[in-house]
Amino acid sequence: MRNVPLGQFLIEKGLITEEQLREALAKKAEAGPDKKLGDIFLQLGFLSDVQLAQVLAEQNRVDFVDLDNEDNLESEVVRLIPEATARKFIVIPVSRRGSRLRVATSDPANWAIFEDLRAVTGCETILPVMATKAAINRAIGRYYSEGQTDAIAQEATKEKEEEVGLEELRDLSEERIENAPIVKLATAIVENSHRQHATDIHIEPFKDITRIRIRVNSDLIELMTLSPALHISLVTRFKILSGMNIAEKRVPQDGRMSQVVDGTTIDLRVSNLPMVYGEKVVLRILAGDESVRRIQDLGMTDYNYKRFVSCLKVPQGVVLVTGPTGSGKSTTLYAALGEIAKPNLNVITVEDPVEKKIANINQCQINEKAGMTFGAALRSILRQDPDIIMIGEMRDTETAEIGIRAAITGHLVLSTLHTNDAASTVTRLVDMGVDAYMVATSLIGVVAQRLTKVLCPECKKMRMSTDEENELMEIDKSVPIYDAGSCPKCMKTGYKGRTAIHEILLATPTMKEIIAAGAKSEQIQELARKEGCLLLRDNVSKLVQQGVTSIGELIRVTYAV
């Protein structure tokens, strides 16, 4: 190990500054000797966990391994270390040659762990390799859980007749509850869905089966099917966890729960709806506190990024983000708040529900049953001396009018609206009853966005575009484009991940004039394009030509725009 302090080593690498090191050392002095300096750098956001792991690997003269992209770990090698031991020490075997075992760890200098692992595995030599703690936890979850869900489902079905009713589980010890087959099944469903990067889990009752489907990259994929005998118990488990009334089975209910998956706490919004054959449950997996993204990570082009940041620099007015449900509007708003929220500003949000809890931002949860509506909350917020207000959604005339008036009276207001494109946002506000001159006076800019699926790099297939496709992309000659393929890495869907496309309209003086004069959305769009606004189709066309997405996605995402 190089005898250079970590902070100095990071400065030599150009990853932090002297000033950042001083700030981190001051924080460490406050936190005490048990807090590691590396954790302080992560907490302050000076480094990513991957950067820190790579530096520690170099400093300790060990290899770095990216477990998230390491798909060839052998199950027999992984199981040399029992799951309980792997989770206790946060390690996972990577490969074995004879009596030498390579083990991924986030603490390669802790030789006491390796002595224990030698005894457990029977291997003479344990060779540490460096990985991030989060990646190791995810790998443990992936490799040790393979095949377990089906076994748990079979166990739950087999013991259904003898199992204690979930209504009575509250009277049992916590250990017995966690070991109940139906409880293990509910936990496994959430874990497997999260590991496959699902955004929603659908538990659907039918006459002969209960079907579990998950939404991955906008598509619903079947995770598993269960015996209908398990349905009531499984639904009851999720109702208990999310705080619903388990006795009420005739009306819809909503709740919220959290679960730890691979060392990360995830929040889930739970919706319950009575159907013909039982209650359907949909769980929306919400991003955790640590996943509030930066604007640079939203997938914006450099051109759109500059336009968006110019909107956020205006001290007062309204910035609107529009698009259909599930298009990433809230993620964009949270990223914007992360950019502009400073210690000297009072930032207040009013949301239904609060999807991400962000440090140092005042977040207000709507509760219509108690009379806490958007209108009531906003009127009170204006008496709370705010600088920046974020409204989860302008869903009615009252909310829109209060938001617009708040902007006119000197506040920066961020909000969302459901419209097809940026230009129609203006006419939508006028249709809601807001005067055109007020919209013109207060508007800073509108961001319309969609999420488009990204082609799997392992199986995408190249071909030349047809004349019809050239017309869709507004180009005059054929270019290489890619179609979706099918491989195990993308679960045979042809796509892996999603990226956002944006259309950013700026409220220039000329734009304000035609809005105040009552311009239609077509006129607004025409002027916006003249003033440099790239439409959604322009942006997704570029992605098709770059091989990022397919022509099918261009049609799906922008056909009606």
Coordinates of C-alpha atoms in Angstrom, one line a residue:
M1 CA 0.0 0.0 0.0
R2 CA 1.3 3.4 -0.9
N3 CA 2.1 5.4 2.2
V4 CA 0.4 8.6 1.0
P5 CA -2.7 9.9 2.8
L6 CA -5.9 9.4 0.8
G7 CA -6.7 13.1 0.6
Q8 CA -3.2 13.9 -0.8
F9 CA -3.5 11.0 -3.2
L10 CA -6.8 12.3 -4.5
I11 CA -5.3 15.7 -5.0
E12 CA -2.4 14.2 -7.0
K13 CA -5.0 12.5 -9.2
G14 CA -6.8 15.8 -9.8
L15 CA -10.1 14.4 -8.3
I16 CA -10.5 16.9 -5.5
T17 CA -9.0 20.3 -4.6
E18 CA -7.1 21.5 -1.5
E19 CA -10.2 23.4 -0.4
Q20 CA -12.4 20.3 -0.7
L21 CA -9.9 18.3 1.3
R22 CA -9.9 20.9 4.1
E23 CA -13.7 20.8 4.1
A24 CA -13.7 17.0 4.3
L25 CA -11.1 16.9 7.1
A26 CA -13.2 19.4 9.1
K27 CA -16.3 17.2 8.7
K28 CA -14.3 14.2 9.7
A29 CA -13.1 16.0 12.9
E30 CA -16.8 16.7 13.7
A31 CA -17.9 13.1 13.0
G32 CA -15.2 11.4 15.1
P33 CA -12.5 8.7 14.4
D34 CA -15.0 6.0 13.4
K35 CA -16.0 7.9 10.3
K36 CA -13.7 7.1 7.3
L37 CA -12.5 10.0 5.2
G38 CA -13.6 8.2 2.0
D39 CA -17.2 8.1 3.3
I40 CA -17.0 11.9 4.0
F41 CA -15.9 12.5 0.3
L42 CA -18.9 10.5 -0.9
Q43 CA -21.3 12.3 1.6
L44 CA -20.1 15.7 0.3
G45 CA -20.5 14.6 -3.3
F46 CA -16.8 15.3 -4.2
L47 CA -16.4 11.8 -5.6
S48 CA -18.6 8.9 -6.9
D49 CA -18.3 5.6 -5.2
V50 CA -16.7 4.1 -8.3
Q51 CA -14.1 6.9 -8.4
L52 CA -13.3 6.3 -4.7
A53 CA -13.1 2.5 -5.2
Q54 CA -10.7 2.9 -8.2
V55 CA -8.4 5.2 -6.2
L56 CA -8.4 2.9 -3.2
A57 CA -7.6 -0.1 -5.5
E58 CA -4.6 1.8 -7.0
Q59 CA -3.5 2.9 -3.5
N60 CA -3.7 -0.6 -2.2
R61 CA -2.2 -2.1 -5.4
V62 CA -5.1 -4.4 -6.1
D63 CA -7.4 -4.8 -9.2
F64 CA -10.7 -3.0 -9.5
V65 CA -13.7 -5.0 -10.7
D66 CA -17.0 -3.5 -11.9
L67 CA -19.5 -6.1 -10.6
D68 CA -22.5 -4.4 -12.3
N69 CA -21.0 -5.4 -15.6
E70 CA -19.5 -8.7 -14.5
D71 CA -21.9 -11.3 -15.8
N72 CA -19.7 -14.4 -15.7
L73 CA -19.4 -15.1 -12.0
E74 CA -19.8 -18.9 -11.5
S75 CA -22.6 -20.0 -9.1
E76 CA -20.4 -22.8 -7.7
V77 CA -17.6 -20.3 -6.9
V78 CA -20.0 -17.7 -5.4
R79 CA -21.5 -20.4 -3.1
L80 CA -18.1 -21.2 -1.6
I81 CA -18.9 -18.3 0.8
P82 CA -22.4 -18.7 2.5
E83 CA -24.8 -15.9 1.9
A84 CA -24.9 -14.9 5.6
T85 CA -21.0 -14.6 5.6
A86 CA -21.0 -12.6 2.3
R87 CA -23.5 -10.1 3.7
K88 CA -21.8 -9.9 7.1
F89 CA -18.4 -9.0 5.5
I90 CA -19.8 -7.4 2.3
V91 CA -17.7 -9.7 0.0
I92 CA -18.4 -12.0 -2.9
P93 CA -16.1 -14.5 -4.7
V94 CA -15.2 -13.5 -8.2
S95 CA -13.1 -16.5 -9.5
R96 CA -11.1 -19.5 -8.3
R97 CA -7.9 -21.1 -9.6
G98 CA -6.9 -24.1 -7.6
S99 CA -6.6 -23.1 -4.0
R100 CA -6.5 -19.3 -4.8
L101 CA -9.8 -17.5 -4.5
R102 CA -10.3 -13.9 -5.8
V103 CA -12.8 -12.1 -3.5
A104 CA -14.4 -8.6 -4.2
T105 CA -14.3 -6.4 -1.2
S106 CA -14.7 -2.7 -0.4
D107 CA -12.0 -3.0 2.3
P108 CA -8.9 -4.7 0.9
A109 CA -6.7 -3.8 3.8
N110 CA -8.9 -5.7 6.4
W111 CA -6.8 -8.9 6.6
A112 CA -8.8 -10.3 9.5
I113 CA -11.8 -10.9 7.1
F114 CA -9.6 -12.9 4.7
E115 CA -8.4 -15.1 7.5
D116 CA -12.0 -16.0 8.3
L117 CA -12.8 -16.5 4.6
R118 CA -9.8 -19.0 4.3
A119 CA -11.4 -21.1 7.1
V120 CA -14.9 -20.9 5.6
T121 CA -13.9 -21.7 2.0
G122 CA -11.0 -24.1 2.6
C123 CA -8.9 -22.1 0.1
E124 CA -5.2 -21.5 1.0
T125 CA -5.0 -18.0 -0.5
I126 CA -7.6 -15.2 -0.6
L127 CA -6.8 -12.5 -3.1
P128 CA -8.7 -9.3 -2.6
V129 CA -10.0 -7.2 -5.6
M130 CA -11.7 -3.8 -5.1
A131 CA -15.4 -3.1 -5.8
T132 CA -17.9 -0.6 -4.4
K133 CA -19.9 -1.6 -1.4
A134 CA -23.2 -0.9 -3.3
A135 CA -22.1 -3.1 -6.3
I136 CA -21.1 -6.0 -3.9
N137 CA -24.5 -5.8 -2.2
R138 CA -26.3 -5.9 -5.6
A139 CA -24.2 -8.8 -6.8
I140 CA -24.9 -10.7 -3.5
G141 CA -28.6 -10.1 -4.1
R142 CA -28.4 -11.3 -7.8
Y143 CA -26.3 -14.4 -7.4
Y144 CA -27.6 -15.8 -4.1
S145 CA -31.3 -15.3 -5.0
E146 CA -31.1 -17.2 -8.3
G147 CA -33.9 -19.8 -8.3
Q148 CA -35.0 -19.0 -4.8
T149 CA -38.2 -17.2 -5.8
D150 CA -39.8 -20.2 -7.4
A151 CA -38.8 -22.4 -4.4
I152 CA -40.4 -19.9 -2.1
A153 CA -43.6 -19.8 -4.2
Q154 CA -43.8 -23.6 -4.1
E155 CA -43.2 -23.6 -0.3
A156 CA -45.9 -20.9 0.2
T157 CA -48.4 -22.9 -2.0
K158 CA -47.6 -26.2 -0.2
E159 CA -48.0 -24.7 3.3
K160 CA -51.1 -22.6 2.4
E161 CA -53.5 -24.8 4.3
E162 CA -51.4 -24.9 7.5
E163 CA -50.2 -21.3 7.4
V164 CA -51.3 -18.8 10.0
G165 CA -53.5 -16.1 8.5
L166 CA -51.7 -12.8 7.8
E167 CA -54.2 -11.0 9.9
E168 CA -52.9 -12.9 12.9
L169 CA -49.2 -12.4 12.1
R170 CA -49.0 -9.3 14.1
D171 CA -49.3 -11.4 17.3
L172 CA -46.2 -13.5 16.3
S173 CA -42.6 -12.8 16.9
E174 CA -40.8 -10.8 14.2
E175 CA -38.6 -13.8 13.4
R176 CA -41.6 -16.1 12.8
I177 CA -43.2 -13.4 10.6
E178 CA -40.1 -13.0 8.4
N179 CA -39.9 -16.8 8.0
A180 CA -43.6 -17.2 6.9
P181 CA -43.5 -18.4 3.3
I182 CA -45.9 -15.7 2.0
V183 CA -43.8 -13.0 3.7
K184 CA -40.7 -14.4 2.1
L185 CA -42.5 -14.5 -1.3
A186 CA -43.6 -10.8 -1.0
T187 CA -40.1 -9.8 -0.1
A188 CA -38.6 -11.8 -3.0
I189 CA -41.0 -10.2 -5.5
V190 CA -39.9 -6.7 -4.6
E191 CA -36.2 -7.7 -4.5
N192 CA -36.2 -9.4 -7.9
S193 CA -38.2 -6.5 -9.5
H194 CA -35.8 -3.9 -8.2
R195 CA -32.8 -5.9 -9.4
Q196 CA -34.2 -6.0 -12.9
H197 CA -34.6 -2.2 -12.7
A198 CA -38.4 -2.3 -12.8
T199 CA -40.4 0.8 -12.2
D200 CA -43.7 -0.9 -11.3
I201 CA -44.9 -4.3 -10.0
H202 CA -48.4 -5.5 -11.1
I203 CA -50.1 -8.3 -9.0
E204 CA -53.1 -9.3 -11.1
P205 CA -55.8 -11.8 -10.1
F206 CA -57.4 -14.0 -12.7
K207 CA -59.7 -17.1 -12.5
D208 CA -57.0 -19.7 -12.6
I209 CA -53.8 -17.9 -11.9
T210 CA -52.3 -14.8 -10.2
R211 CA -49.9 -13.1 -12.6
I212 CA -47.0 -11.0 -11.5
R213 CA -45.7 -8.6 -14.1
I214 CA -43.0 -5.9 -13.9
R215 CA -42.6 -2.8 -16.0
V216 CA -39.0 -2.6 -17.4
N217 CA -38.1 0.1 -20.0
S218 CA -41.8 1.0 -20.4
D219 CA -42.8 -2.6 -21.2
L220 CA -44.6 -5.1 -19.0
I221 CA -42.7 -8.4 -18.6
E222 CA -44.1 -11.4 -16.8
L223 CA -42.0 -12.2 -13.7
M224 CA -43.9 -15.2 -12.5
T225 CA -47.3 -16.8 -12.1
L226 CA -48.8 -18.1 -8.8
S227 CA -51.6 -20.3 -7.6
P228 CA -54.7 -18.2 -7.1
A229 CA -54.9 -19.7 -3.6
L230 CA -51.9 -17.4 -2.6
H231 CA -53.5 -14.2 -3.9
I232 CA -55.4 -13.1 -0.9
S233 CA -52.5 -13.7 1.5
L234 CA -50.0 -11.9 -0.8
V235 CA -52.3 -8.9 -1.2
T236 CA -52.9 -8.8 2.5
R237 CA -49.2 -8.8 3.2
F238 CA -48.7 -5.7 1.0
K239 CA -51.8 -4.0 2.5
I240 CA -50.3 -4.5 6.0
L241 CA -46.9 -3.2 5.0
S242 CA -48.4 -0.1 3.3
G243 CA -50.7 0.8 6.1
M244 CA -54.0 -0.1 4.4
N245 CA -57.2 -1.4 6.0
I246 CA -57.0 -5.2 5.4
A247 CA -60.7 -5.7 6.3
E248 CA -61.8 -3.3 3.5
K249 CA -61.9 -5.2 0.1
R250 CA -64.6 -3.3 -1.7
V251 CA -63.1 0.2 -2.4
P252 CA -59.7 1.3 -3.7
Q253 CA -56.9 2.2 -1.2
D254 CA -53.5 3.8 -1.4
G255 CA -50.5 3.3 0.8
R256 CA -46.7 3.5 1.1
M257 CA -44.0 1.2 2.2
S258 CA -40.3 0.7 2.2
Q259 CA -38.0 -2.3 1.9
V260 CA -34.2 -2.8 2.1
V261 CA -32.9 -4.4 -1.1
D262 CA -29.2 -5.2 -1.4
G263 CA -28.3 -2.6 1.3
T264 CA -30.4 0.1 -0.3
T265 CA -33.7 1.3 1.2
I266 CA -36.3 1.7 -1.6
D267 CA -39.7 3.4 -1.2
L268 CA -42.8 1.9 -2.8
R269 CA -46.1 3.6 -3.5
V270 CA -48.9 1.0 -3.3
S271 CA -52.3 1.1 -5.0
N272 CA -55.0 -1.4 -4.4
L273 CA -58.1 -1.8 -6.7
P274 CA -60.9 -4.4 -6.4
M275 CA -61.3 -6.5 -9.6
V276 CA -63.6 -9.3 -10.7
Y277 CA -61.4 -12.1 -9.3
G278 CA -59.9 -10.2 -6.3
E279 CA -57.8 -7.1 -5.5
K280 CA -55.2 -6.0 -8.0
V281 CA -52.1 -4.4 -6.4
V282 CA -49.7 -2.1 -8.3
L283 CA -46.4 -1.1 -6.5
R284 CA -44.5 1.9 -8.0
I285 CA -40.9 1.7 -7.1
L286 CA -39.7 5.2 -6.2
A287 CA -36.1 6.3 -6.3
G288 CA -34.4 6.7 -2.9
D289 CA -33.0 9.9 -1.4
E290 CA -29.5 9.2 -2.7
S291 CA -30.7 8.9 -6.3
V292 CA -31.6 12.6 -6.9
R293 CA -29.9 13.1 -10.2
R294 CA -28.0 16.1 -11.6
I295 CA -29.2 18.0 -14.6
Q296 CA -26.2 16.8 -16.6
D297 CA -27.3 13.2 -16.1
L298 CA -30.8 13.7 -17.6
G299 CA -29.8 12.8 -21.1
M300 CA -30.1 16.4 -22.4
T301 CA -28.0 17.4 -25.4
D302 CA -25.5 20.1 -24.7
Y303 CA -27.7 22.5 -26.7
N304 CA -30.8 21.7 -24.6
Y305 CA -28.8 21.7 -21.4
K306 CA -27.7 25.3 -22.0
R307 CA -31.3 26.4 -22.8
F308 CA -32.6 24.7 -19.6
V309 CA -30.0 26.2 -17.3
S310 CA -30.7 29.7 -18.8
C311 CA -34.3 29.2 -17.6
L312 CA -33.2 28.4 -14.1
K313 CA -31.1 31.5 -13.8
V314 CA -34.1 33.8 -14.0
P315 CA -35.0 34.9 -10.4
Q316 CA -38.8 35.0 -10.9
G317 CA -41.3 33.4 -13.2
V318 CA -42.6 29.9 -14.1
V319 CA -40.7 27.0 -15.5
L320 CA -43.0 24.1 -16.6
V321 CA -42.0 20.5 -17.4
T322 CA -44.6 18.7 -19.5
G323 CA -45.2 15.2 -20.7
P324 CA -47.3 12.1 -20.1
T325 CA -47.3 10.1 -16.8
G326 CA -44.0 8.2 -16.3
S327 CA -42.0 10.5 -18.6
G328 CA -39.5 11.6 -15.9
K329 CA -41.0 15.0 -15.2
S330 CA -40.5 14.7 -11.4
T331 CA -36.9 13.6 -11.9
T332 CA -36.2 16.7 -14.0
L333 CA -37.8 19.0 -11.4
Y334 CA -35.8 17.4 -8.6
A335 CA -32.6 17.7 -10.6
A336 CA -33.5 21.4 -11.2
L337 CA -34.0 21.9 -7.5
G338 CA -30.7 20.3 -6.8
E339 CA -29.1 22.8 -9.1
I340 CA -30.7 26.0 -7.8
A341 CA -31.4 25.3 -4.1
K342 CA -28.7 27.1 -2.1
P343 CA -28.3 27.5 1.7
N344 CA -29.4 31.1 1.5
L345 CA -32.7 30.3 -0.2
N346 CA -36.0 29.0 1.2
V347 CA -37.2 26.2 -1.1
I348 CA -40.7 24.7 -0.5
T349 CA -42.4 22.0 -2.5
V350 CA -46.0 20.9 -2.5
E351 CA -46.5 17.4 -3.9
D352 CA -48.9 14.5 -4.1
P353 CA -47.2 12.3 -3.2
V354 CA -43.7 13.3 -2.1
E355 CA -41.7 10.9 -4.3
K356 CA -38.2 11.7 -3.1
K357 CA -37.2 13.2 0.2
I358 CA -34.4 15.7 -0.4
A359 CA -32.2 17.1 2.4
N360 CA -32.5 20.8 3.2
I361 CA -35.7 21.3 1.1
N362 CA -39.1 21.8 2.8
Q363 CA -41.5 19.3 1.3
C364 CA -45.2 19.4 1.8
Q365 CA -47.5 16.4 1.3
I366 CA -51.0 16.9 0.0
N367 CA -53.8 15.3 2.0
E368 CA -57.2 16.1 0.4
K369 CA -59.2 14.1 2.9
A370 CA -57.9 16.4 5.7
G371 CA -58.5 19.5 3.5
M372 CA -54.8 19.9 2.6
T373 CA -55.3 20.6 -1.1
F374 CA -52.9 22.1 -3.6
G375 CA -54.8 25.4 -3.3
A376 CA -54.8 25.5 0.5
A377 CA -51.1 24.5 0.7
L378 CA -50.0 27.1 -1.9
R379 CA -51.9 29.9 -0.1
S380 CA -50.2 29.0 3.1
I381 CA -46.8 28.6 1.4
L382 CA -46.9 32.1 0.1
R383 CA -47.0 33.3 3.8
Q384 CA -43.9 31.2 4.5
D385 CA -41.5 33.6 2.9
P386 CA -40.4 31.3 0.0
D387 CA -37.8 32.0 -2.7
I388 CA -38.5 29.0 -4.8
I389 CA -41.8 27.0 -5.0
M390 CA -42.1 23.6 -6.6
I391 CA -45.7 22.5 -7.4
G392 CA -46.0 18.8 -8.1
E393 CA -48.6 19.3 -10.8
M394 CA -50.9 22.2 -12.0
R395 CA -53.9 20.0 -12.1
D396 CA -56.7 22.6 -11.9
T397 CA -57.5 26.2 -12.4
E398 CA -57.0 27.2 -8.8
T399 CA -53.6 25.7 -8.6
A400 CA -52.5 27.2 -11.9
E401 CA -53.7 30.7 -11.0
I402 CA -52.0 30.7 -7.6
G403 CA -48.8 29.4 -9.2
I404 CA -48.8 32.1 -11.9
R405 CA -49.6 34.8 -9.4
A406 CA -46.8 33.6 -7.1
A407 CA -44.4 33.9 -10.1
I408 CA -45.6 37.4 -11.0
T409 CA -45.1 38.5 -7.3
G410 CA -41.4 37.6 -7.3
H411 CA -41.0 33.9 -6.8
L412 CA -39.4 31.2 -9.0
V413 CA -42.1 28.5 -9.6
L414 CA -41.4 25.1 -11.0
S415 CA -44.2 22.8 -11.9
T416 CA -45.5 20.1 -14.3
L417 CA -48.4 19.9 -16.7
H418 CA -49.8 17.1 -18.8
T419 CA -49.6 18.2 -22.5
N420 CA -48.2 16.7 -25.7
D421 CA -45.6 19.3 -26.5
A422 CA -44.2 22.6 -25.3
A423 CA -46.3 24.8 -27.5
S424 CA -49.6 23.3 -26.4
T425 CA -48.7 24.0 -22.7
V426 CA -49.4 27.7 -23.2
T427 CA -52.9 27.1 -24.7
R428 CA -53.6 24.5 -22.0
L429 CA -53.0 27.1 -19.3
V430 CA -55.3 29.6 -21.1
D431 CA -58.0 26.9 -21.5
M432 CA -57.7 26.3 -17.7
G433 CA -58.9 29.9 -17.2
V434 CA -55.5 31.7 -16.7
D435 CA -55.5 35.0 -18.6
A436 CA -53.2 35.0 -21.6
Y437 CA -51.4 38.2 -20.5
M438 CA -50.6 36.6 -17.1
V439 CA -49.2 33.5 -18.8
A440 CA -47.1 35.8 -21.1
T441 CA -45.9 37.9 -18.1
S442 CA -44.9 35.0 -15.9
L443 CA -43.6 32.3 -18.3
I444 CA -39.8 31.7 -18.4
G445 CA -39.7 28.5 -20.4
V446 CA -41.4 25.1 -21.0
V447 CA -39.6 21.7 -21.2
A448 CA -41.5 18.9 -22.9
Q449 CA -40.0 15.5 -22.5
R450 CA -40.4 11.8 -23.2
L451 CA -38.5 8.7 -22.3
T452 CA -37.3 6.6 -25.2
K453 CA -35.8 3.1 -24.9
V454 CA -32.1 2.5 -25.6
L455 CA -31.1 -0.3 -27.9
C456 CA -29.2 -3.2 -26.3
P457 CA -25.6 -2.7 -27.5
E458 CA -25.0 -6.5 -27.5
C459 CA -27.8 -7.5 -30.0
K460 CA -28.8 -4.5 -32.0
K461 CA -28.8 -5.0 -35.8
M462 CA -27.6 -2.5 -38.4
R463 CA -29.3 -1.7 -41.7
M464 CA -29.8 1.2 -44.0
S465 CA -32.9 3.5 -43.6
T466 CA -35.7 3.4 -46.2
D467 CA -37.1 6.5 -48.0
E468 CA -40.2 6.5 -45.7
E469 CA -37.9 6.5 -42.6
N470 CA -35.8 9.2 -44.1
E471 CA -38.9 11.3 -44.4
L472 CA -39.8 10.7 -40.8
M473 CA -36.2 11.7 -39.7
E474 CA -36.4 14.7 -42.1
I475 CA -33.1 13.7 -43.9
D476 CA -32.5 13.4 -47.7
K477 CA -30.3 10.3 -47.9
S478 CA -30.2 6.8 -46.4
V479 CA -28.1 6.4 -43.3
P480 CA -27.1 3.3 -41.1
I481 CA -29.8 2.8 -38.4
Y482 CA -30.3 -0.1 -35.9
D483 CA -33.2 -2.4 -35.1
A484 CA -33.8 -4.2 -31.8
G485 CA -32.4 -7.7 -31.5
S486 CA -32.8 -10.3 -28.7
C487 CA -30.3 -11.6 -26.2
P488 CA -30.2 -12.7 -22.5
K489 CA -28.6 -9.4 -21.4
C490 CA -31.7 -7.4 -22.3
M491 CA -34.1 -10.2 -21.3
K492 CA -34.8 -10.7 -25.1
T493 CA -36.5 -7.3 -25.3
G494 CA -33.9 -5.7 -27.6
Y495 CA -33.6 -2.7 -25.3
K496 CA -31.6 -1.9 -22.2
G497 CA -32.4 1.2 -20.3
R498 CA -34.1 4.5 -21.3
T499 CA -32.9 8.0 -22.0
A500 CA -34.9 11.3 -22.1
I501 CA -35.6 13.5 -25.1
H502 CA -36.4 17.1 -24.6
E503 CA -38.1 20.1 -26.4
I504 CA -37.3 23.4 -24.7
L505 CA -39.3 26.5 -25.5
L506 CA -38.0 29.8 -24.2
A507 CA -40.3 32.8 -23.5
T508 CA -38.5 35.4 -25.5
P509 CA -40.0 39.0 -25.9
T510 CA -41.5 38.0 -29.3
M511 CA -42.9 34.8 -27.8
K512 CA -44.5 36.7 -24.9
E513 CA -46.1 39.1 -27.5
I514 CA -47.9 36.4 -29.5
I515 CA -48.9 34.6 -26.3
A516 CA -50.5 37.7 -24.9
A517 CA -52.2 38.2 -28.3
G518 CA -53.9 34.8 -27.9
A519 CA -51.7 32.8 -30.4
K520 CA -52.6 29.2 -31.2
S521 CA -50.2 26.3 -30.4
E522 CA -49.3 26.0 -34.1
Q523 CA -48.2 29.6 -34.2
I524 CA -46.3 29.2 -31.0
Q525 CA -44.5 26.1 -32.2
E526 CA -43.6 27.8 -35.5
L527 CA -42.0 30.8 -33.7
A528 CA -40.3 28.5 -31.2
R529 CA -38.7 26.6 -34.1
K530 CA -37.5 29.8 -35.7
E531 CA -36.0 30.8 -32.4
G532 CA -33.9 27.6 -32.1
C533 CA -36.2 25.2 -30.4
L534 CA -35.5 21.6 -31.4
L535 CA -38.7 19.6 -31.3
L536 CA -39.0 16.1 -29.7
R537 CA -38.9 14.5 -33.1
D538 CA -35.7 16.4 -34.0
N539 CA -34.0 15.1 -30.9
V540 CA -35.1 11.4 -31.2
S541 CA -34.2 11.5 -34.9
K542 CA -30.6 12.3 -33.9
L543 CA -30.7 9.4 -31.5
V544 CA -31.8 7.0 -34.2
Q545 CA -29.1 8.2 -36.6
Q546 CA -26.5 7.8 -33.7
G547 CA -27.7 4.2 -33.2
V548 CA -28.9 4.9 -29.7
T549 CA -32.6 4.0 -30.4
S550 CA -34.7 2.5 -33.1
I551 CA -37.1 4.0 -35.7
G552 CA -39.9 2.1 -33.9
E553 CA -39.2 4.2 -30.8
L554 CA -39.3 7.4 -32.9
I555 CA -42.8 6.5 -34.1
R556 CA -44.0 5.4 -30.7
V557 CA -42.7 8.4 -28.8
T558 CA -43.4 11.2 -31.2
Y559 CA -46.1 9.9 -33.6
A560 CA -48.9 12.1 -32.1
V561 CA -46.7 15.1 -31.6

